[in-house]
Amino acid sequence: MIELLIVIVIIGLMTAIALPRSSISTYQANTGAQVVSSTLSYAQRQAISRQADTRVAFDLPNKRMRIHEDRDNDNVIDAGERVTFANLPEGVTFGRGTAAPRAIGGEVVTFTRAQGILPVLIFRRDGTASEEGGVYITTIAGLAVDRTADVRAVEISRATGRSTWFSFGTGVWKERQ
């Protein structure tokens, strides 16, 4: 009888330890997707309000996005042009792991243009995007153990410049708000 009680206590302790990690990981992944999506929306608004291209370059090794207000639309960061950075949240990185790719493609960043060596998305003065595509993010912990439930995809519509994000939490891509 006492052995059964010990087993129940051990199972309870293991559950108490495992459940918060799962929810923290989900929270980190969702926060990362929201950061990417809101950064892209900000860049689009800047392009419209400044009436000049705004370029978002994806710096994968440094886990951040560079927002460049390209006033003369020459794809070069010139003196006087504003450049800001948006970092991915702690514990989040660019990546897809083994999650199935969406229609945008399987590369971590599917945009084909570049600014220097970084893949770049350009928002035009009318709010449209330079191309249809997207970016995958996941948690660092999830990538290490191939937890595909932590993978998120943020996609951009070329015609509207609107960003939409998706989660792979149940093994199937699902649009999120």
PDB file of C-alpha atoms in Angstrom:
ATOM      1  CA  MET A   1       0.000   0.000   0.000  1.00  0.00           C
ATOM      2  CA  ILE A   2       2.783   2.434   0.883  1.00  0.00           C
ATOM      3  CA  GLU A   3       4.538   1.573  -2.400  1.00  0.00           C
ATOM      4  CA  LEU A   4       1.418   2.568  -4.323  1.00  0.00           C
ATOM      5  CA  LEU A   5       1.289   5.865  -2.465  1.00  0.00           C
ATOM      6  CA  ILE A   6       4.956   6.556  -3.302  1.00  0.00           C
ATOM      7  CA  VAL A   7       4.332   5.795  -6.996  1.00  0.00           C
ATOM      8  CA  ILE A   8       1.337   8.171  -7.047  1.00  0.00           C
ATOM      9  CA  VAL A   9       3.398  10.932  -5.410  1.00  0.00           C
ATOM     10  CA  ILE A  10       6.236  10.439  -7.926  1.00  0.00           C
ATOM     11  CA  ILE A  11       3.802  10.571 -10.865  1.00  0.00           C
ATOM     12  CA  GLY A  12       2.263  13.726  -9.417  1.00  0.00           C
ATOM     13  CA  LEU A  13       5.662  15.387  -9.059  1.00  0.00           C
ATOM     14  CA  MET A  14       6.680  14.457 -12.602  1.00  0.00           C
ATOM     15  CA  THR A  15       3.411  15.842 -13.964  1.00  0.00           C
ATOM     16  CA  ALA A  16       3.855  19.066 -12.009  1.00  0.00           C
ATOM     17  CA  ILE A  17       7.315  19.499 -13.513  1.00  0.00           C
ATOM     18  CA  ALA A  18       6.393  18.554 -17.111  1.00  0.00           C
ATOM     19  CA  LEU A  19       3.192  20.580 -17.559  1.00  0.00           C
ATOM     20  CA  PRO A  20       4.644  24.059 -17.009  1.00  0.00           C
ATOM     21  CA  ARG A  21       7.456  23.375 -19.498  1.00  0.00           C
ATOM     22  CA  SER A  22       4.920  22.515 -22.143  1.00  0.00           C
ATOM     23  CA  SER A  23       2.941  25.707 -21.603  1.00  0.00           C
ATOM     24  CA  ILE A  24       6.084  27.868 -21.397  1.00  0.00           C
ATOM     25  CA  SER A  25       7.249  26.452 -24.708  1.00  0.00           C
ATOM     26  CA  THR A  26       3.876  27.183 -26.322  1.00  0.00           C
ATOM     27  CA  TYR A  27       3.905  30.686 -24.875  1.00  0.00           C
ATOM     28  CA  GLN A  28       7.429  31.322 -26.213  1.00  0.00           C
ATOM     29  CA  ALA A  29       6.521  30.080 -29.699  1.00  0.00           C
ATOM     30  CA  ASN A  30       3.316  32.131 -29.827  1.00  0.00           C
ATOM     31  CA  THR A  31       5.116  35.227 -28.569  1.00  0.00           C
ATOM     32  CA  GLY A  32       7.786  34.763 -31.229  1.00  0.00           C
ATOM     33  CA  ALA A  33       5.159  34.551 -33.973  1.00  0.00           C
ATOM     34  CA  GLN A  34       3.453  37.675 -32.642  1.00  0.00           C
ATOM     35  CA  VAL A  35       6.771  39.566 -32.573  1.00  0.00           C
ATOM     36  CA  VAL A  36       7.533  38.633 -36.189  1.00  0.00           C
ATOM     37  CA  SER A  37       3.991  39.429 -37.325  1.00  0.00           C
ATOM     38  CA  SER A  38       3.834  42.784 -35.531  1.00  0.00           C
ATOM     39  CA  THR A  39       7.310  43.750 -36.806  1.00  0.00           C
ATOM     40  CA  LEU A  40       6.201  43.069 -40.368  1.00  0.00           C
ATOM     41  CA  SER A  41       2.996  45.072 -39.826  1.00  0.00           C
ATOM     42  CA  TYR A  42       5.048  47.950 -38.416  1.00  0.00           C
ATOM     43  CA  ALA A  43       7.362  47.890 -41.443  1.00  0.00           C
ATOM     44  CA  GLN A  44       4.377  47.950 -43.782  1.00  0.00           C
ATOM     45  CA  ARG A  45       2.896  50.983 -41.984  1.00  0.00           C
ATOM     46  CA  GLN A  46       6.266  52.740 -42.151  1.00  0.00           C
ATOM     47  CA  ALA A  47       6.444  52.200 -45.913  1.00  0.00           C
ATOM     48  CA  ILE A  48       2.980  53.699 -46.358  1.00  0.00           C
ATOM     49  CA  SER A  49       3.479  56.661 -44.029  1.00  0.00           C
ATOM     50  CA  ARG A  50       6.988  57.514 -45.290  1.00  0.00           C
ATOM     51  CA  GLN A  51       6.121  56.786 -48.944  1.00  0.00           C
ATOM     52  CA  ALA A  52       9.357  54.851 -49.418  1.00  0.00           C
ATOM     53  CA  ASP A  53      10.399  51.207 -49.394  1.00  0.00           C
ATOM     54  CA  THR A  54      10.889  49.609 -46.001  1.00  0.00           C
ATOM     55  CA  ARG A  55      13.084  46.517 -46.014  1.00  0.00           C
ATOM     56  CA  VAL A  56      12.931  43.789 -43.390  1.00  0.00           C
ATOM     57  CA  ALA A  57      16.086  41.656 -43.412  1.00  0.00           C
ATOM     58  CA  PHE A  58      16.133  38.386 -41.489  1.00  0.00           C
ATOM     59  CA  ASP A  59      19.367  37.945 -39.524  1.00  0.00           C
ATOM     60  CA  LEU A  60      19.111  34.256 -38.658  1.00  0.00           C
ATOM     61  CA  PRO A  61      22.381  33.814 -36.690  1.00  0.00           C
ATOM     62  CA  ASN A  62      21.574  36.791 -34.437  1.00  0.00           C
ATOM     63  CA  LYS A  63      17.871  35.899 -34.110  1.00  0.00           C
ATOM     64  CA  ARG A  64      16.615  39.312 -35.150  1.00  0.00           C
ATOM     65  CA  MET A  65      15.053  41.336 -37.935  1.00  0.00           C
ATOM     66  CA  ARG A  66      16.556  44.536 -39.303  1.00  0.00           C
ATOM     67  CA  ILE A  67      14.066  47.200 -40.408  1.00  0.00           C
ATOM     68  CA  HIS A  68      15.558  49.648 -42.911  1.00  0.00           C
ATOM     69  CA  GLU A  69      13.612  52.698 -44.080  1.00  0.00           C
ATOM     70  CA  ASP A  70      15.146  52.983 -47.560  1.00  0.00           C
ATOM     71  CA  ARG A  71      14.265  56.597 -48.449  1.00  0.00           C
ATOM     72  CA  ASP A  72      15.908  56.518 -51.872  1.00  0.00           C
ATOM     73  CA  ASN A  73      14.829  52.928 -52.667  1.00  0.00           C
ATOM     74  CA  ASP A  74      18.353  51.820 -53.632  1.00  0.00           C
ATOM     75  CA  ASN A  75      18.641  48.714 -51.370  1.00  0.00           C
ATOM     76  CA  VAL A  76      21.645  50.281 -49.607  1.00  0.00           C
ATOM     77  CA  ILE A  77      21.726  51.509 -46.020  1.00  0.00           C
ATOM     78  CA  ASP A  78      22.809  55.123 -46.464  1.00  0.00           C
ATOM     79  CA  ALA A  79      23.699  57.731 -43.837  1.00  0.00           C
ATOM     80  CA  GLY A  80      20.530  59.301 -42.498  1.00  0.00           C
ATOM     81  CA  GLU A  81      18.299  56.315 -43.259  1.00  0.00           C
ATOM     82  CA  ARG A  82      16.702  54.886 -40.149  1.00  0.00           C
ATOM     83  CA  VAL A  83      17.607  51.320 -39.190  1.00  0.00           C
ATOM     84  CA  THR A  84      16.063  49.525 -36.223  1.00  0.00           C
ATOM     85  CA  PHE A  85      16.190  45.950 -34.987  1.00  0.00           C
ATOM     86  CA  ALA A  86      13.563  43.622 -33.559  1.00  0.00           C
ATOM     87  CA  ASN A  87      14.930  40.662 -31.624  1.00  0.00           C
ATOM     88  CA  LEU A  88      13.147  37.364 -31.319  1.00  0.00           C
ATOM     89  CA  PRO A  89      12.081  36.680 -27.728  1.00  0.00           C
ATOM     90  CA  GLU A  90      14.337  34.739 -25.375  1.00  0.00           C
ATOM     91  CA  GLY A  91      14.222  31.033 -26.161  1.00  0.00           C
ATOM     92  CA  VAL A  92      12.985  31.487 -29.756  1.00  0.00           C
ATOM     93  CA  THR A  93      14.937  31.040 -32.991  1.00  0.00           C
ATOM     94  CA  PHE A  94      14.347  30.877 -36.718  1.00  0.00           C
ATOM     95  CA  GLY A  95      13.754  27.287 -37.807  1.00  0.00           C
ATOM     96  CA  ARG A  96      11.273  24.603 -38.832  1.00  0.00           C
ATOM     97  CA  GLY A  97      12.840  21.383 -37.586  1.00  0.00           C
ATOM     98  CA  THR A  98      11.001  18.414 -39.109  1.00  0.00           C
ATOM     99  CA  ALA A  99       7.570  20.044 -39.201  1.00  0.00           C
ATOM    100  CA  ALA A 100       5.921  19.694 -42.594  1.00  0.00           C
ATOM    101  CA  PRO A 101       6.475  22.768 -44.773  1.00  0.00           C
ATOM    102  CA  ARG A 102       3.580  24.997 -45.784  1.00  0.00           C
ATOM    103  CA  ALA A 103       2.863  26.022 -49.378  1.00  0.00           C
ATOM    104  CA  ILE A 104       5.370  28.907 -49.024  1.00  0.00           C
ATOM    105  CA  GLY A 105       8.237  26.387 -49.126  1.00  0.00           C
ATOM    106  CA  GLY A 106      10.550  24.608 -46.746  1.00  0.00           C
ATOM    107  CA  GLU A 107      13.364  27.119 -46.301  1.00  0.00           C
ATOM    108  CA  VAL A 108      13.500  28.847 -42.905  1.00  0.00           C
ATOM    109  CA  VAL A 109      13.022  32.183 -44.703  1.00  0.00           C
ATOM    110  CA  THR A 110      11.388  31.806 -48.115  1.00  0.00           C
ATOM    111  CA  PHE A 111      11.954  35.343 -49.428  1.00  0.00           C
ATOM    112  CA  THR A 112      14.322  35.238 -52.410  1.00  0.00           C
ATOM    113  CA  ARG A 113      15.632  38.817 -52.434  1.00  0.00           C
ATOM    114  CA  ALA A 114      18.651  39.832 -50.377  1.00  0.00           C
ATOM    115  CA  GLN A 115      20.170  42.890 -48.791  1.00  0.00           C
ATOM    116  CA  GLY A 116      23.829  42.008 -48.476  1.00  0.00           C
ATOM    117  CA  ILE A 117      23.776  38.373 -47.402  1.00  0.00           C
ATOM    118  CA  LEU A 118      20.466  38.542 -45.524  1.00  0.00           C
ATOM    119  CA  PRO A 119      17.140  37.480 -47.036  1.00  0.00           C
ATOM    120  CA  VAL A 120      14.873  40.517 -47.254  1.00  0.00           C
ATOM    121  CA  LEU A 121      11.199  41.363 -47.666  1.00  0.00           C
ATOM    122  CA  ILE A 122      10.381  44.771 -49.115  1.00  0.00           C
ATOM    123  CA  PHE A 123       7.229  46.713 -48.347  1.00  0.00           C
ATOM    124  CA  ARG A 124       6.368  49.242 -51.058  1.00  0.00           C
ATOM    125  CA  ARG A 125       4.862  52.693 -50.503  1.00  0.00           C
ATOM    126  CA  ASP A 126       1.377  51.332 -51.281  1.00  0.00           C
ATOM    127  CA  GLY A 127       1.694  48.643 -48.585  1.00  0.00           C
ATOM    128  CA  THR A 128       2.220  45.720 -50.937  1.00  0.00           C
ATOM    129  CA  ALA A 129       5.038  43.252 -50.375  1.00  0.00           C
ATOM    130  CA  SER A 130       7.830  42.459 -52.825  1.00  0.00           C
ATOM    131  CA  GLU A 131       6.838  38.791 -52.867  1.00  0.00           C
ATOM    132  CA  GLU A 132       4.651  36.157 -51.288  1.00  0.00           C
ATOM    133  CA  GLY A 133       6.515  34.146 -48.689  1.00  0.00           C
ATOM    134  CA  GLY A 134       7.183  33.616 -45.055  1.00  0.00           C
ATOM    135  CA  VAL A 135       9.420  32.649 -42.196  1.00  0.00           C
ATOM    136  CA  TYR A 136       9.425  29.737 -39.743  1.00  0.00           C
ATOM    137  CA  ILE A 137      10.249  30.078 -36.058  1.00  0.00           C
ATOM    138  CA  THR A 138      10.424  27.622 -33.192  1.00  0.00           C
ATOM    139  CA  THR A 139      11.701  27.417 -29.657  1.00  0.00           C
ATOM    140  CA  ILE A 140      15.347  26.593 -29.079  1.00  0.00           C
ATOM    141  CA  ALA A 141      14.337  23.813 -26.679  1.00  0.00           C
ATOM    142  CA  GLY A 142      11.830  22.451 -29.194  1.00  0.00           C
ATOM    143  CA  LEU A 143      14.403  22.458 -31.990  1.00  0.00           C
ATOM    144  CA  ALA A 144      16.869  20.552 -29.795  1.00  0.00           C
ATOM    145  CA  VAL A 145      14.417  17.691 -29.185  1.00  0.00           C
ATOM    146  CA  ASP A 146      12.511  17.973 -32.491  1.00  0.00           C
ATOM    147  CA  ARG A 147       9.264  19.122 -30.859  1.00  0.00           C
ATOM    148  CA  THR A 148       7.290  20.187 -33.931  1.00  0.00           C
ATOM    149  CA  ALA A 149       4.436  21.508 -31.776  1.00  0.00           C
ATOM    150  CA  ASP A 150       6.601  24.599 -31.136  1.00  0.00           C
ATOM    151  CA  VAL A 151       6.920  25.502 -34.831  1.00  0.00           C
ATOM    152  CA  ARG A 152       5.151  28.607 -36.132  1.00  0.00           C
ATOM    153  CA  ALA A 153       4.973  30.032 -39.660  1.00  0.00           C
ATOM    154  CA  VAL A 154       4.405  33.716 -40.418  1.00  0.00           C
ATOM    155  CA  GLU A 155       3.294  34.343 -43.996  1.00  0.00           C
ATOM    156  CA  ILE A 156       2.965  37.518 -46.041  1.00  0.00           C
ATOM    157  CA  SER A 157       0.452  38.147 -48.810  1.00  0.00           C
ATOM    158  CA  ARG A 158       2.104  39.979 -51.687  1.00  0.00           C
ATOM    159  CA  ALA A 159      -0.983  41.918 -52.773  1.00  0.00           C
ATOM    160  CA  THR A 160      -1.941  43.265 -49.353  1.00  0.00           C
ATOM    161  CA  GLY A 161       1.260  42.928 -47.320  1.00  0.00           C
ATOM    162  CA  ARG A 162      -0.844  41.353 -44.575  1.00  0.00           C
ATOM    163  CA  SER A 163       0.855  38.910 -42.225  1.00  0.00           C
ATOM    164  CA  THR A 164      -0.834  35.756 -40.969  1.00  0.00           C
ATOM    165  CA  TRP A 165       0.654  33.204 -38.621  1.00  0.00           C
ATOM    166  CA  PHE A 166       0.100  29.496 -38.204  1.00  0.00           C
ATOM    167  CA  SER A 167       0.953  26.880 -35.576  1.00  0.00           C
ATOM    168  CA  PHE A 168       1.902  23.244 -36.084  1.00  0.00           C
ATOM    169  CA  GLY A 169       0.804  22.284 -32.575  1.00  0.00           C
ATOM    170  CA  THR A 170      -1.358  19.289 -33.481  1.00  0.00           C
ATOM    171  CA  GLY A 171       0.708  18.033 -36.415  1.00  0.00           C
ATOM    172  CA  VAL A 172      -1.459  20.039 -38.806  1.00  0.00           C
ATOM    173  CA  TRP A 173      -0.976  23.713 -39.693  1.00  0.00           C
ATOM    174  CA  LYS A 174      -3.671  25.873 -38.131  1.00  0.00           C
ATOM    175  CA  GLU A 175      -4.214  29.603 -38.648  1.00  0.00           C
ATOM    176  CA  ARG A 176      -3.897  31.631 -35.446  1.00  0.00           C
ATOM    177  CA  GLN A 177      -5.009  35.100 -34.444  1.00  0.00           C
TER     178      GLN A 177
END
